[in-house]
């Protein structure tokens, strides 16, 4: 009997191992097809030379149509990367994008944390409703939501009309086509990405810790900073990354709500690709932007892993 059962259990273990490999392999396959392969294509274009052609660059290497392998390799050019270091426009675009994204992330955290805290402390029956209201804006197109802010923030918009009606201001405020409008658009658009991770961390927190602190005479404010906030840091960091990373490369919000003086790397990329048709330089800008965003995250994860050990 044992000789018959053992092969069956072995087959189940083998099939279970194959299933686990398949489940683990699907995300890696997704990253390979939709992240690594496009990254290699952009990297190839960044090492090419600009040309009056279609597409507007001379490939750094070509492929043999029969074998599928590299057929001819030209001299790989780094002129696009050298160009980035010589023109202050790109450095200013990077610095401005990082600054706007950092300020927007801080504002989103300042608004999103109390929002998430209130959701976590609400009665359990009300939490699903609050959660649905948080994700409700995602049911509307992102572009339509940004366009709606134009009607709100312009000189004859709803905000100025409301403030004039209250008598708070005597003339319309100039908000549209400024950095302030960009901050408003980013904070509004990415607020759910900050609220949801923080809410998930706060909801899982053990409430008996606060009760124990209260029994020991700890004031509520001190209990919040010594217990609640440290335990919610994983959600805060996750929300900060989810807001900061897309905000750095944002194009739609600064293009629609920002003015001509609003300098962000997303608009610079657009101009290089579609106005100047300088694909190698634009690809180099994208590669550098990716490294600027990915490397700090990798270093942070390694530091967290060493700290956990």
CSV table of C-alpha atoms in Angstrom, one decimal:
chain,number,residue,atom,x,y,z
A,1,UNK,CA,0.0,0.0,0.0
A,2,UNK,CA,2.8,2.4,0.8
A,3,UNK,CA,4.4,1.7,-2.5
A,4,UNK,CA,1.2,2.9,-4.3
A,5,UNK,CA,0.7,6.0,-2.1
A,6,UNK,CA,4.3,7.3,-2.4
A,7,UNK,CA,4.2,7.8,-6.2
A,8,UNK,CA,0.9,9.7,-5.9
A,9,UNK,CA,2.3,12.0,-3.2
A,10,UNK,CA,5.4,12.5,-5.3
A,11,UNK,CA,3.3,13.5,-8.3
A,12,UNK,CA,1.3,15.9,-6.1
A,13,UNK,CA,4.5,17.5,-4.8
A,14,UNK,CA,5.9,17.8,-8.4
A,15,UNK,CA,2.7,19.4,-9.7
A,16,UNK,CA,2.6,21.7,-6.7
A,17,UNK,CA,6.2,22.8,-7.4
A,18,UNK,CA,5.4,23.5,-11.0
A,19,UNK,CA,2.3,25.5,-10.0
A,20,UNK,CA,4.4,27.6,-7.6
A,21,UNK,CA,7.0,28.2,-10.3
A,22,UNK,CA,4.3,29.2,-12.7
A,23,UNK,CA,2.7,31.6,-10.2
A,24,UNK,CA,6.0,33.2,-9.4
A,25,UNK,CA,7.1,33.3,-13.0
A,26,UNK,CA,4.1,35.2,-14.3
A,27,UNK,CA,5.1,38.6,-12.6
A,28,UNK,CA,8.7,38.2,-13.8
A,29,UNK,CA,7.4,37.5,-17.3
A,30,UNK,CA,5.2,40.6,-17.1
A,31,UNK,CA,8.2,42.7,-16.0
A,32,UNK,CA,10.4,41.2,-18.7
A,33,UNK,CA,7.9,42.0,-21.5
A,34,UNK,CA,6.6,45.4,-20.3
A,35,UNK,CA,9.5,46.9,-18.5
A,36,UNK,CA,12.9,45.3,-19.4
A,37,UNK,CA,12.3,45.0,-23.1
A,38,UNK,CA,11.0,48.6,-23.5
A,39,UNK,CA,13.9,49.7,-21.4
A,40,UNK,CA,16.3,48.0,-23.8
A,41,UNK,CA,14.6,49.7,-26.8
A,42,UNK,CA,14.9,53.1,-25.2
A,43,UNK,CA,18.5,52.4,-24.2
A,44,UNK,CA,19.3,51.4,-27.8
A,45,UNK,CA,17.7,54.7,-29.1
A,46,UNK,CA,19.7,56.7,-26.6
A,47,UNK,CA,23.0,55.3,-27.9
A,48,UNK,CA,22.0,56.1,-31.5
A,49,UNK,CA,22.6,59.3,-33.5
A,50,UNK,CA,20.0,61.8,-34.7
A,51,UNK,CA,19.2,61.6,-38.4
A,52,UNK,CA,16.7,63.1,-40.8
A,53,UNK,CA,14.8,59.9,-41.4
A,54,UNK,CA,11.8,57.9,-40.2
A,55,UNK,CA,12.3,57.1,-37.4
A,56,UNK,CA,14.6,60.1,-36.8
A,57,UNK,CA,17.7,58.3,-35.6
A,58,UNK,CA,20.5,56.0,-36.9
A,59,UNK,CA,20.3,52.7,-35.0
A,60,UNK,CA,23.4,51.8,-33.0
A,61,UNK,CA,23.1,48.2,-34.1
A,62,UNK,CA,20.9,46.2,-36.5
A,63,UNK,CA,19.5,42.7,-36.5
A,64,UNK,CA,19.9,39.9,-39.0
A,65,UNK,CA,16.4,39.3,-40.4
A,66,UNK,CA,17.2,35.6,-40.9
A,67,UNK,CA,18.9,34.6,-37.7
A,68,UNK,CA,17.5,37.2,-35.4
A,69,UNK,CA,20.9,38.0,-33.9
A,70,UNK,CA,22.8,41.2,-34.1
A,71,UNK,CA,24.0,41.7,-37.6
A,72,UNK,CA,26.0,44.9,-37.5
A,73,UNK,CA,27.1,47.0,-34.6
A,74,UNK,CA,28.0,50.6,-35.2
A,75,UNK,CA,29.9,52.8,-32.8
A,76,UNK,CA,27.8,53.3,-29.8
A,77,UNK,CA,27.4,57.0,-29.3
A,78,UNK,CA,27.1,58.7,-25.9
A,79,UNK,CA,26.7,62.1,-27.4
A,80,UNK,CA,23.1,62.4,-26.1
A,81,UNK,CA,24.3,61.9,-22.5
A,82,UNK,CA,27.1,64.4,-23.0
A,83,UNK,CA,24.5,66.8,-24.4
A,84,UNK,CA,22.5,66.5,-21.2
A,85,UNK,CA,25.5,67.6,-19.1
A,86,UNK,CA,26.1,70.7,-21.3
A,87,UNK,CA,22.6,72.1,-21.4
A,88,UNK,CA,21.3,73.5,-18.1
A,89,UNK,CA,17.7,73.0,-19.3
A,90,UNK,CA,17.8,69.3,-18.5
A,91,UNK,CA,19.4,69.7,-15.1
A,92,UNK,CA,16.9,72.4,-14.2
A,93,UNK,CA,14.1,70.2,-15.4
A,94,UNK,CA,15.3,67.3,-13.2
A,95,UNK,CA,15.8,69.5,-10.1
A,96,UNK,CA,12.4,71.3,-10.6
A,97,UNK,CA,10.6,68.0,-11.1
A,98,UNK,CA,12.2,66.5,-7.9
A,99,UNK,CA,11.3,69.6,-5.9
A,100,UNK,CA,7.7,69.8,-7.1
A,101,UNK,CA,7.3,66.0,-6.6
A,102,UNK,CA,8.8,66.3,-3.0
A,103,UNK,CA,6.6,69.2,-2.1
A,104,UNK,CA,3.5,67.5,-3.5
A,105,UNK,CA,4.3,64.3,-1.6
A,106,UNK,CA,4.6,66.3,1.6
A,107,UNK,CA,1.3,68.0,1.0
A,108,UNK,CA,-0.4,64.8,0.1
A,109,UNK,CA,0.9,63.2,3.3
A,110,UNK,CA,-0.2,66.1,5.4
A,111,UNK,CA,-3.7,65.8,4.0
A,112,UNK,CA,-3.9,62.0,3.5
A,113,UNK,CA,-2.7,60.9,6.9
A,114,UNK,CA,-5.5,62.5,8.9
A,115,UNK,CA,-7.9,61.2,6.3
A,116,UNK,CA,-6.6,57.7,6.6
A,117,UNK,CA,-6.6,58.0,10.4
A,118,UNK,CA,-10.2,59.1,10.5
A,119,UNK,CA,-11.1,56.1,8.2
A,120,UNK,CA,-9.3,53.7,10.5
A,121,UNK,CA,-11.0,55.1,13.6
A,122,UNK,CA,-14.5,55.2,12.1
A,123,UNK,CA,-17.0,52.5,13.0
A,124,UNK,CA,-16.4,49.2,11.2
A,125,UNK,CA,-19.7,49.4,9.4
A,126,UNK,CA,-18.8,52.8,7.9
A,127,UNK,CA,-15.3,52.0,6.7
A,128,UNK,CA,-16.4,50.3,3.5
A,129,UNK,CA,-18.4,53.4,2.5
A,130,UNK,CA,-15.4,55.7,3.3
A,131,UNK,CA,-13.1,53.3,1.3
A,132,UNK,CA,-15.5,53.4,-1.7
A,133,UNK,CA,-15.6,57.2,-1.5
A,134,UNK,CA,-11.8,57.3,-1.5
A,135,UNK,CA,-11.5,55.2,-4.7
A,136,UNK,CA,-14.6,56.8,-6.4
A,137,UNK,CA,-12.5,59.4,-8.3
A,138,UNK,CA,-10.8,56.5,-10.2
A,139,UNK,CA,-14.1,55.8,-11.9
A,140,UNK,CA,-13.7,59.0,-13.8
A,141,UNK,CA,-11.1,59.6,-16.5
A,142,UNK,CA,-7.9,61.1,-15.2
A,143,UNK,CA,-7.8,63.6,-18.0
A,144,UNK,CA,-11.4,64.7,-17.3
A,145,UNK,CA,-10.6,65.3,-13.6
A,146,UNK,CA,-7.6,67.5,-14.5
A,147,UNK,CA,-9.7,69.4,-17.0
A,148,UNK,CA,-12.3,70.0,-14.3
A,149,UNK,CA,-9.7,71.9,-12.3
A,150,UNK,CA,-9.3,74.3,-15.1
A,151,UNK,CA,-12.9,75.4,-14.7
A,152,UNK,CA,-12.4,75.6,-10.9
A,153,UNK,CA,-9.1,77.6,-10.8
A,154,UNK,CA,-9.4,80.0,-13.7
A,155,UNK,CA,-10.1,83.7,-13.1
A,156,UNK,CA,-13.8,83.3,-13.8
A,157,UNK,CA,-13.9,79.9,-12.2
A,158,UNK,CA,-15.9,78.5,-9.4
A,159,UNK,CA,-13.3,79.1,-6.7
A,160,UNK,CA,-12.8,82.8,-7.5
A,161,UNK,CA,-16.5,83.3,-7.8
A,162,UNK,CA,-17.1,81.7,-4.5
A,163,UNK,CA,-14.5,83.8,-2.7
A,164,UNK,CA,-15.8,87.0,-4.4
A,165,UNK,CA,-19.3,86.1,-3.2
A,166,UNK,CA,-18.0,85.6,0.4
A,167,UNK,CA,-16.2,88.9,0.2
A,168,UNK,CA,-12.8,87.3,1.1
A,169,UNK,CA,-11.2,88.8,-2.0
A,170,UNK,CA,-11.8,91.9,-4.1
A,171,UNK,CA,-10.4,90.7,-7.3
A,172,UNK,CA,-9.9,87.2,-8.8
A,173,UNK,CA,-6.8,85.3,-7.7
A,174,UNK,CA,-4.4,84.1,-10.4
A,175,UNK,CA,-4.0,80.4,-9.6
A,176,UNK,CA,-4.3,78.7,-13.0
A,177,UNK,CA,-1.0,78.5,-15.0
A,178,UNK,CA,1.1,78.7,-11.9
A,179,UNK,CA,3.0,76.2,-9.8
A,180,UNK,CA,0.2,76.4,-7.2
A,181,UNK,CA,-2.2,74.9,-9.7
A,182,UNK,CA,0.3,72.1,-10.4
A,183,UNK,CA,0.5,71.3,-6.7
A,184,UNK,CA,-3.3,71.3,-6.4
A,185,UNK,CA,-3.6,69.0,-9.4
A,186,UNK,CA,-1.0,66.5,-8.2
A,187,UNK,CA,-2.3,66.4,-4.6
A,188,UNK,CA,-5.8,65.8,-5.8
A,189,UNK,CA,-5.0,63.2,-8.4
A,190,UNK,CA,-2.6,61.1,-6.2
A,191,UNK,CA,-4.3,61.5,-2.8
A,192,UNK,CA,-5.9,58.0,-2.8
A,193,UNK,CA,-2.4,56.5,-3.4
A,194,UNK,CA,-1.4,58.0,-0.1
A,195,UNK,CA,-4.5,57.3,1.8
A,196,UNK,CA,-5.0,53.6,1.0
A,197,UNK,CA,-1.5,52.3,2.2
A,198,UNK,CA,-1.7,54.3,5.4
A,199,UNK,CA,-5.3,53.2,6.0
A,200,UNK,CA,-4.2,49.5,5.5
A,201,UNK,CA,-1.4,50.0,8.1
A,202,UNK,CA,-3.6,51.7,10.6
A,203,UNK,CA,-6.4,49.2,10.3
A,204,UNK,CA,-4.0,46.3,11.1
A,205,UNK,CA,-2.6,48.0,14.2
A,206,UNK,CA,-3.3,46.3,17.5
A,207,UNK,CA,-5.6,48.6,19.5
A,208,UNK,CA,-4.5,47.1,22.8
A,209,UNK,CA,-1.2,48.9,22.5
A,210,UNK,CA,-2.9,52.2,22.8
A,211,UNK,CA,-5.1,50.9,25.7
A,212,UNK,CA,-1.9,49.8,27.5
A,213,UNK,CA,-0.3,53.2,27.0
A,214,UNK,CA,-3.4,54.9,28.3
A,215,UNK,CA,-3.5,52.7,31.4
A,216,UNK,CA,0.1,53.7,32.0
A,217,UNK,CA,-0.8,57.4,31.9
A,218,UNK,CA,0.6,58.2,28.4
A,219,UNK,CA,-1.1,61.3,26.9
A,220,UNK,CA,-2.9,60.7,23.6
A,221,UNK,CA,-0.6,62.9,21.6
A,222,UNK,CA,2.5,61.2,23.0
A,223,UNK,CA,0.9,57.8,22.4
A,224,UNK,CA,0.2,58.8,18.8
A,225,UNK,CA,3.9,59.7,18.1
A,226,UNK,CA,5.4,56.8,20.0
A,227,UNK,CA,3.0,54.0,19.0
A,228,UNK,CA,0.6,54.9,16.1
A,229,UNK,CA,2.9,56.8,13.8
A,230,UNK,CA,5.9,54.4,14.0
A,231,UNK,CA,3.6,51.4,13.3
A,232,UNK,CA,2.1,53.2,10.3
A,233,UNK,CA,5.5,54.0,8.8
A,234,UNK,CA,5.4,51.2,6.2
A,235,UNK,CA,2.2,52.6,4.9
A,236,UNK,CA,3.6,56.1,4.9
A,237,UNK,CA,6.7,55.0,2.9
A,238,UNK,CA,4.6,53.0,0.5
A,239,UNK,CA,2.3,56.0,-0.1
A,240,UNK,CA,5.2,58.4,-0.4
A,241,UNK,CA,6.8,56.2,-3.2
A,242,UNK,CA,3.4,55.8,-4.9
A,243,UNK,CA,3.0,59.6,-5.1
A,244,UNK,CA,6.6,60.8,-5.6
A,245,UNK,CA,7.6,58.5,-8.4
A,246,UNK,CA,4.7,59.2,-10.9
A,247,UNK,CA,4.7,62.9,-9.8
A,248,UNK,CA,8.4,63.3,-11.0
A,249,UNK,CA,7.5,62.3,-14.5
A,250,UNK,CA,4.1,63.9,-14.6
A,251,UNK,CA,3.2,65.5,-17.9
A,252,UNK,CA,-0.6,66.1,-18.1
A,253,UNK,CA,-1.0,68.1,-14.9
A,254,UNK,CA,1.9,70.6,-15.6
A,255,UNK,CA,0.9,70.9,-19.2
A,256,UNK,CA,-2.8,71.7,-18.5
A,257,UNK,CA,-2.6,73.5,-15.1
A,258,UNK,CA,0.9,74.9,-15.1
A,259,UNK,CA,2.2,77.9,-17.0
A,260,UNK,CA,5.0,78.3,-19.5
A,261,UNK,CA,7.4,78.8,-16.5
A,262,UNK,CA,6.5,75.5,-15.0
A,263,UNK,CA,9.6,73.3,-15.8
A,264,UNK,CA,9.2,69.6,-15.4
A,265,UNK,CA,11.0,66.7,-17.0
A,266,UNK,CA,7.8,65.3,-18.5
A,267,UNK,CA,7.2,68.4,-20.6
A,268,UNK,CA,10.9,68.4,-21.6
A,269,UNK,CA,10.6,64.8,-22.8
A,270,UNK,CA,7.5,65.7,-24.8
A,271,UNK,CA,9.2,68.6,-26.5
A,272,UNK,CA,12.2,66.5,-27.4
A,273,UNK,CA,10.2,63.6,-28.8
A,274,UNK,CA,7.4,65.4,-30.7
A,275,UNK,CA,8.6,69.0,-31.2
A,276,UNK,CA,12.3,68.7,-31.7
A,277,UNK,CA,12.1,65.1,-32.9
A,278,UNK,CA,15.4,64.4,-31.2
A,279,UNK,CA,14.7,60.8,-30.1
A,280,UNK,CA,18.2,59.9,-28.9
A,281,UNK,CA,18.3,62.9,-26.5
A,282,UNK,CA,14.8,62.2,-25.3
A,283,UNK,CA,15.6,58.6,-24.7
A,284,UNK,CA,18.8,59.6,-22.8
A,285,UNK,CA,16.6,61.9,-20.6
A,286,UNK,CA,14.2,59.0,-19.9
A,287,UNK,CA,17.1,56.6,-19.0
A,288,UNK,CA,18.6,59.1,-16.6
A,289,UNK,CA,15.2,59.8,-15.0
A,290,UNK,CA,14.7,56.0,-14.5
A,291,UNK,CA,18.1,55.7,-12.8
A,292,UNK,CA,17.4,58.7,-10.6
A,293,UNK,CA,14.2,57.1,-9.4
A,294,UNK,CA,15.1,53.4,-9.3
A,295,UNK,CA,18.6,53.5,-7.7
A,296,UNK,CA,17.4,55.3,-4.5
A,297,UNK,CA,14.6,52.8,-4.1
A,298,UNK,CA,17.0,49.8,-4.6
A,299,UNK,CA,19.4,51.3,-2.0
A,300,UNK,CA,16.6,51.9,0.4
A,301,UNK,CA,15.3,48.3,0.1
A,302,UNK,CA,18.7,46.9,0.7
A,303,UNK,CA,19.1,49.1,3.8
A,304,UNK,CA,15.7,47.9,5.0
A,305,UNK,CA,16.7,44.3,4.4
A,306,UNK,CA,20.0,44.7,6.4
A,307,UNK,CA,18.1,46.5,9.2
A,308,UNK,CA,15.6,43.6,9.4
A,309,UNK,CA,18.4,41.1,9.7
